[in-house]
Each structure stands twice: as structure tokens, then as C-alpha cells.
mmCIF file of C-alpha atoms in Angstrom:
data_model
loop_
_atom_site.group_PDB
_atom_site.id
_atom_site.type_symbol
_atom_site.label_atom_id
_atom_site.label_comp_id
_atom_site.label_asym_id
_atom_site.label_seq_id
_atom_site.Cartn_x
_atom_site.Cartn_y
_atom_site.Cartn_z
ATOM 1 C CA GLU A 121 104.212 41.457 114.289
ATOM 2 C CA ASP A 122 107.612 40.207 113.220
ATOM 3 C CA GLN A 123 110.214 40.583 115.942
ATOM 4 C CA VAL A 124 113.933 40.085 116.180
ATOM 5 C CA THR A 125 115.498 39.539 119.608
ATOM 6 C CA GLN A 126 119.222 39.529 120.327
ATOM 7 C CA SER A 127 121.064 38.140 123.321
ATOM 8 C CA PRO A 128 123.021 38.857 125.318
ATOM 9 C CA GLU A 129 122.699 42.648 125.420
ATOM 10 C CA ALA A 130 126.378 42.946 126.306
ATOM 11 C CA LEU A 131 129.286 40.516 126.304
ATOM 12 C CA ARG A 132 132.801 40.909 127.603
ATOM 13 C CA LEU A 133 135.443 38.450 126.381
ATOM 14 C CA GLN A 134 139.137 38.003 126.879
ATOM 15 C CA GLU A 135 141.245 38.007 123.739
ATOM 16 C CA GLY A 136 141.147 34.491 122.281
ATOM 17 C CA GLU A 137 138.003 33.478 124.201
ATOM 18 C CA SER A 138 135.508 32.214 121.601
ATOM 19 C CA SER A 139 131.769 32.765 122.033
ATOM 20 C CA SER A 140 128.454 33.129 120.185
ATOM 21 C CA LEU A 141 125.847 35.838 119.835
ATOM 22 C CA ASN A 142 122.215 34.869 119.388
ATOM 23 C CA CYS A 143 119.468 36.319 117.204
ATOM 24 C CA SER A 144 116.001 34.782 117.423
ATOM 25 C CA TYR A 145 113.016 35.750 115.289
ATOM 26 C CA THR A 146 109.311 35.085 115.136
ATOM 27 C CA VAL A 147 108.617 32.314 112.675
ATOM 28 C CA SER A 148 106.456 34.080 110.114
ATOM 29 C CA GLY A 149 108.138 33.715 106.767
ATOM 30 C CA LEU A 150 111.756 34.784 107.112
ATOM 31 C CA ARG A 151 113.075 35.918 103.761
ATOM 32 C CA GLY A 152 116.555 37.048 104.722
ATOM 33 C CA LEU A 153 118.616 37.346 107.921
ATOM 34 C CA PHE A 154 121.300 40.026 108.030
ATOM 35 C CA TRP A 155 124.218 40.666 110.376
ATOM 36 C CA TYR A 156 125.825 44.081 110.675
ATOM 37 C CA ARG A 157 128.671 45.462 112.746
ATOM 38 C CA GLN A 158 128.406 48.971 114.159
ATOM 39 C CA ASP A 159 131.309 50.909 115.659
ATOM 40 C CA PRO A 160 130.625 53.894 117.948
ATOM 41 C CA GLY A 161 129.608 56.962 115.960
ATOM 42 C CA LYS A 162 129.469 55.042 112.669
ATOM 43 C CA GLY A 163 126.811 53.505 110.463
ATOM 44 C CA PRO A 164 126.099 49.754 110.399
ATOM 45 C CA GLU A 165 128.587 47.826 108.264
ATOM 46 C CA PHE A 166 127.249 44.796 106.409
ATOM 47 C CA LEU A 167 128.695 41.403 107.401
ATOM 48 C CA PHE A 168 126.482 38.528 106.206
ATOM 49 C CA THR A 169 123.164 37.600 104.642
ATOM 50 C CA LEU A 170 121.577 34.172 105.233
ATOM 51 C CA TYR A 171 118.487 32.957 103.410
ATOM 52 C CA SER A 172 117.956 29.280 104.282
ATOM 53 C CA ALA A 173 118.071 27.131 107.406
ATOM 54 C CA GLY A 174 121.402 25.303 107.486
ATOM 55 C CA GLU A 175 123.221 28.042 105.633
ATOM 56 C CA GLU A 176 126.582 29.213 107.007
ATOM 57 C CA LYS A 177 128.890 32.065 106.020
ATOM 58 C CA GLU A 178 132.356 32.953 107.268
ATOM 59 C CA LYS A 179 134.590 35.976 107.260
ATOM 60 C CA GLU A 180 137.876 35.980 109.157
ATOM 61 C CA ARG A 181 137.026 35.193 112.807
ATOM 62 C CA LEU A 182 133.264 35.406 112.291
ATOM 63 C CA LYS A 183 130.849 32.688 111.218
ATOM 64 C CA ALA A 184 127.095 33.158 110.893
ATOM 65 C CA THR A 185 124.661 30.244 110.948
ATOM 66 C CA LEU A 186 120.896 30.019 110.511
ATOM 67 C CA THR A 187 118.247 27.617 111.811
ATOM 68 C CA LYS A 188 114.469 27.802 111.442
ATOM 69 C CA LYS A 189 114.126 29.920 114.585
ATOM 70 C CA GLU A 190 117.432 31.665 115.189
ATOM 71 C CA SER A 191 120.807 32.732 113.921
ATOM 72 C CA PHE A 192 124.166 32.644 115.655
ATOM 73 C CA LEU A 193 127.221 34.763 115.100
ATOM 74 C CA HIS A 194 130.202 32.723 116.255
ATOM 75 C CA ILE A 195 133.375 34.624 117.085
ATOM 76 C CA THR A 196 136.503 32.480 117.154
ATOM 77 C CA ALA A 197 139.609 33.685 119.019
ATOM 78 C CA PRO A 198 138.428 37.308 119.095
ATOM 79 C CA LYS A 199 140.794 40.271 119.118
ATOM 80 C CA PRO A 200 140.248 43.731 120.652
ATOM 81 C CA GLU A 201 139.478 45.113 117.181
ATOM 82 C CA ASP A 202 136.380 42.882 117.097
ATOM 83 C CA SER A 203 134.866 45.080 119.812
ATOM 84 C CA ALA A 204 131.686 46.637 118.412
ATOM 85 C CA THR A 205 127.917 46.349 118.523
ATOM 86 C CA TYR A 206 126.599 43.520 116.365
ATOM 87 C CA LEU A 207 123.150 44.012 114.887
ATOM 88 C CA CYS A 208 120.841 41.361 113.534
ATOM 89 C CA ALA A 209 117.940 42.148 111.202
ATOM 90 C CA GLY A 210 115.384 40.215 109.186
ATOM 91 C CA THR A 211 113.067 40.703 106.248
ATOM 92 C CA PHE A 212 109.798 38.807 106.394
ATOM 93 C CA THR A 213 107.043 37.739 104.005
ATOM 94 C CA GLY A 214 104.622 40.588 103.458
ATOM 95 C CA GLY A 215 107.130 43.172 104.658
ATOM 96 C CA GLY A 216 108.740 43.911 101.319
ATOM 97 C CA ASN A 217 112.343 44.893 101.945
ATOM 98 C CA LYS A 218 111.593 46.335 105.369
ATOM 99 C CA LEU A 219 114.371 45.353 107.747
ATOM 100 C CA THR A 220 113.284 44.584 111.321
ATOM 101 C CA PHE A 221 116.257 45.130 113.601
ATOM 102 C CA GLY A 222 117.147 43.700 116.973
ATOM 103 C CA THR A 223 118.614 45.997 119.609
ATOM 104 C CA GLY A 224 122.119 44.614 119.221
ATOM 105 C CA THR A 225 124.808 42.892 121.276
ATOM 106 C CA GLN A 226 127.596 45.145 122.524
ATOM 107 C CA LEU A 227 130.822 43.120 122.428
ATOM 108 C CA LYS A 228 134.002 44.142 124.223
ATOM 109 C CA VAL A 229 137.167 42.105 123.776
ATOM 110 C CA GLU A 230 139.893 42.776 126.302
ATOM 111 C CA LEU A 231 143.606 41.980 126.258
ATOM 112 C CA ASN B 271 133.277 54.660 95.454
ATOM 113 C CA ALA B 272 132.103 56.655 98.460
ATOM 114 C CA GLY B 273 129.067 54.385 98.964
ATOM 115 C CA VAL B 274 126.344 56.215 100.920
ATOM 116 C CA THR B 275 127.109 59.741 102.088
ATOM 117 C CA GLN B 276 125.085 61.921 104.462
ATOM 118 C CA THR B 277 125.170 65.590 105.387
ATOM 119 C CA PRO B 278 125.396 67.114 107.886
ATOM 120 C CA LYS B 279 127.182 64.878 110.430
ATOM 121 C CA PHE B 280 125.845 66.824 113.396
ATOM 122 C CA GLN B 281 123.004 69.326 113.848
ATOM 123 C CA VAL B 282 121.405 71.142 116.760
ATOM 124 C CA LEU B 283 117.935 72.645 116.275
ATOM 125 C CA LYS B 284 115.504 74.499 118.442
ATOM 126 C CA THR B 285 111.949 73.217 118.772
ATOM 127 C CA GLY B 286 109.908 74.353 115.769
ATOM 128 C CA GLN B 287 112.825 74.850 113.398
ATOM 129 C CA SER B 288 112.997 72.975 110.128
ATOM 130 C CA MET B 289 115.844 71.247 108.354
ATOM 131 C CA THR B 290 116.649 68.788 105.588
ATOM 132 C CA LEU B 291 119.002 65.839 105.898
ATOM 133 C CA GLN B 292 120.723 64.938 102.656
ATOM 134 C CA CYS B 293 121.694 61.481 101.432
ATOM 135 C CA ALA B 294 123.419 60.362 98.236
ATOM 136 C CA GLN B 295 124.648 57.006 96.951
ATOM 137 C CA ASP B 296 127.020 56.241 94.085
ATOM 138 C CA MET B 297 126.303 52.508 93.750
ATOM 139 C CA ASN B 298 123.517 52.917 91.154
ATOM 140 C CA HIS B 299 121.056 51.438 93.629
ATOM 141 C CA ASN B 300 117.331 51.631 92.965
ATOM 142 C CA SER B 301 116.026 51.622 96.552
ATOM 143 C CA MET B 302 116.805 54.036 99.377
ATOM 144 C CA TYR B 303 115.753 54.236 103.030
ATOM 145 C CA TRP B 304 115.761 56.518 106.069
ATOM 146 C CA TYR B 305 116.095 55.055 109.592
ATOM 147 C CA ARG B 306 116.384 56.494 113.052
ATOM 148 C CA GLN B 307 118.349 54.890 115.891
ATOM 149 C CA ASP B 308 117.520 55.550 119.536
ATOM 150 C CA PRO B 309 119.138 54.059 122.659
ATOM 151 C CA GLY B 310 117.630 50.715 123.637
ATOM 152 C CA MET B 311 115.664 50.432 120.418
ATOM 153 C CA GLY B 312 116.508 48.839 117.121
ATOM 154 C CA LEU B 313 116.865 50.901 113.988
ATOM 155 C CA ARG B 314 113.384 51.936 112.846
ATOM 156 C CA LEU B 315 112.342 52.716 109.296
ATOM 157 C CA ILE B 316 110.949 56.215 108.724
ATOM 158 C CA TYR B 317 110.397 56.305 104.949
ATOM 159 C CA TYR B 318 111.660 54.454 101.946
ATOM 160 C CA SER B 319 111.813 54.782 98.175
ATOM 161 C CA ALA B 320 111.602 51.453 96.384
ATOM 162 C CA SER B 321 112.537 53.076 93.079
ATOM 163 C CA GLU B 322 113.073 56.524 91.623
ATOM 164 C CA GLY B 323 109.800 58.433 91.650
ATOM 165 C CA THR B 324 108.178 56.486 94.494
ATOM 166 C CA THR B 325 108.161 56.985 98.271
ATOM 167 C CA ASP B 326 106.315 55.174 101.047
ATOM 168 C CA LYS B 327 105.883 55.414 104.800
ATOM 169 C CA GLY B 328 107.769 53.112 107.108
ATOM 170 C CA GLU B 329 107.232 52.359 110.778
ATOM 171 C CA VAL B 330 107.606 55.888 112.232
ATOM 172 C CA PRO B 331 106.800 58.504 109.536
ATOM 173 C CA ASN B 332 105.005 61.143 111.639
ATOM 174 C CA GLY B 333 106.751 64.522 111.599
ATOM 175 C CA TYR B 334 108.858 63.738 108.527
ATOM 176 C CA ASN B 335 108.689 64.149 104.778
ATOM 177 C CA VAL B 336 110.948 62.794 102.078
ATOM 178 C CA SER B 337 111.930 63.574 98.508
ATOM 179 C CA ARG B 338 113.572 61.213 96.042
ATOM 180 C CA LEU B 339 115.308 63.912 94.041
ATOM 181 C CA ASN B 340 116.806 61.517 91.475
ATOM 182 C CA LYS B 341 118.210 57.993 91.481
ATOM 183 C CA ARG B 342 121.197 59.035 93.618
ATOM 184 C CA GLU B 343 119.640 61.355 96.185
ATOM 185 C CA PHE B 344 117.018 60.918 98.908
ATOM 186 C CA SER B 345 116.367 63.691 101.412
ATOM 187 C CA LEU B 346 114.539 63.706 104.755
ATOM 188 C CA ARG B 347 112.825 66.884 105.959
ATOM 189 C CA LEU B 348 111.709 67.837 109.441
ATOM 190 C CA GLU B 349 109.174 70.647 109.010
ATOM 191 C CA SER B 350 108.807 71.571 112.694
ATOM 192 C CA ALA B 351 111.353 69.791 114.847
ATOM 193 C CA ALA B 352 110.361 68.386 118.236
ATOM 194 C CA PRO B 353 112.567 67.087 121.088
ATOM 195 C CA SER B 354 111.223 63.571 120.375
ATOM 196 C CA GLN B 355 113.049 63.731 117.052
ATOM 197 C CA THR B 356 116.424 63.880 118.789
ATOM 198 C CA SER B 357 118.114 60.801 117.360
ATOM 199 C CA VAL B 358 120.752 59.482 115.003
ATOM 200 C CA TYR B 359 119.495 59.262 111.431
ATOM 201 C CA PHE B 360 120.837 56.779 108.914
ATOM 202 C CA CYS B 361 120.289 56.603 105.202
ATOM 203 C CA ALA B 362 120.667 53.275 103.411
ATOM 204 C CA SER B 363 120.407 51.944 99.869
ATOM 205 C CA SER B 364 119.968 48.576 98.162
ATOM 206 C CA GLU B 365 120.260 47.424 94.594
ATOM 207 C CA ARG B 366 116.620 46.419 94.319
ATOM 208 C CA TRP B 367 113.474 46.330 96.409
ATOM 209 C CA GLY B 368 113.220 42.820 97.811
ATOM 210 C CA THR B 369 115.644 40.969 100.033
ATOM 211 C CA ASP B 370 118.737 42.755 98.815
ATOM 212 C CA THR B 371 121.361 43.838 101.314
ATOM 213 C CA GLN B 372 121.030 47.421 102.526
ATOM 214 C CA TYR B 373 124.192 49.521 102.825
ATOM 215 C CA PHE B 374 124.249 52.326 105.357
ATOM 216 C CA GLY B 375 125.693 55.812 105.484
ATOM 217 C CA PRO B 376 127.670 57.259 108.412
ATOM 218 C CA GLY B 377 124.670 58.926 110.049
ATOM 219 C CA THR B 378 123.534 62.375 111.184
ATOM 220 C CA ARG B 379 123.342 63.059 114.911
ATOM 221 C CA LEU B 380 120.446 65.464 115.513
ATOM 222 C CA THR B 381 119.627 67.193 118.780
ATOM 223 C CA VAL B 382 116.407 69.180 119.168
ATOM 224 C CA LEU B 383 116.352 71.511 122.171
#
């Protein structure tokens, strides 16, 4: 069964303190790796899609990278407004467009 | 564009009652999905509709039914609600069935007493 595991479960950073969130997946034909941001009481908001190992995408203070076994979401000089839960999900060969989600990393950025 | 909209935002039911959650998208997407989100668990797929006129079971379909009313609308029905169905329900849509990005609605928070 395809699985997506995120770590850490929770992360507390000071404003400006860069860090990375991890998303690892079982190697069974990854077709697409997705990152979403979810604020409390809201639906997941799409951030990035990665399809190939070595691919990178950036948006403001966020950069997502992909290897053959895992993806990282790098947060550079975070601000309090970056506080949210970050969700990783994958689609795998044989699963159609079924997204398999991790349980998320809850990020809190403090002043 | 409103994107994906869901109604209602909140609902409280008693065990055994029925209700329908409504979802609509204005992005002309072909595929639509229903997920549930529970604490400590990832979002799980309940049902999906790869294209208008088709529906299929996802990971946790028991206790639910769906209707793809037209290209824009996809509803989720609980025929006899149970406390185990207390959850937050999200509707999503994507342009095509495949590896396309799914866009999510704001969710419906359902409590079954």
C-alpha cells in the first residue's frame, strides 16, 4: 500500500529561522507529489506539484524539492503568517488520481 | 471565480438522521472528489467522479452515497448518520482524471450526536 509520511508532526520556529519539512513516500511508482497549506478551519490550499526527481519549485519563502524517496519543503526566513499545517500528498501508479495524504506538519512561527 | 464552494459550513445531526452535503465548482473541471479529515489521520477519499456521469468508491465509502448532478455539482449523502461520521468533509475538483492538481473547498464540519 502506498504511504506518505511527514515529519516532524509539529515545528516551532522563531521569525527568520529557516528550516525544512520532510515528506517521504513508499517507492512504488510516484506520479505526482503535491504540497498544500491548510489554515485552521479552512480547506487545503494548493502550493506546489512535483513530478520528477531533481525538480524544484519556489514561491515566496517556500521551496519544494523532490528526490526518489522524499520531498522537502524549505522555508526561508519564515514570518508569523507562514504558520499553518503543511500537507503532503502523492499519486501513485495504479491509483488513478487518488491522492494519498500524509498527516501534516503543524508549523508555528513566533516573533 | 469562487472556485469550489460547499454548503453547509456546519451541521449537527442526531444518530439516524440523513443529510446531503452540496459541492459546486466553477472552474469547468471534469473530476470531483469527496474527502473526510479526522484528527491524526490524513485526508481520506470517500467517493470520486472522474467525469460527468460516473462515480466510484474511494478508500472509505461505507455509509455514504454520491450524485454527480451535472458537470458543476457533486453531492454527498449520509442516509443514516452515525457518530463515526463526525468529521470535516472536503470537496475537491481537478481539470482531468490523472495527475492533475486537486483544488479544495472550504469544508463542512459535521457532528453526529
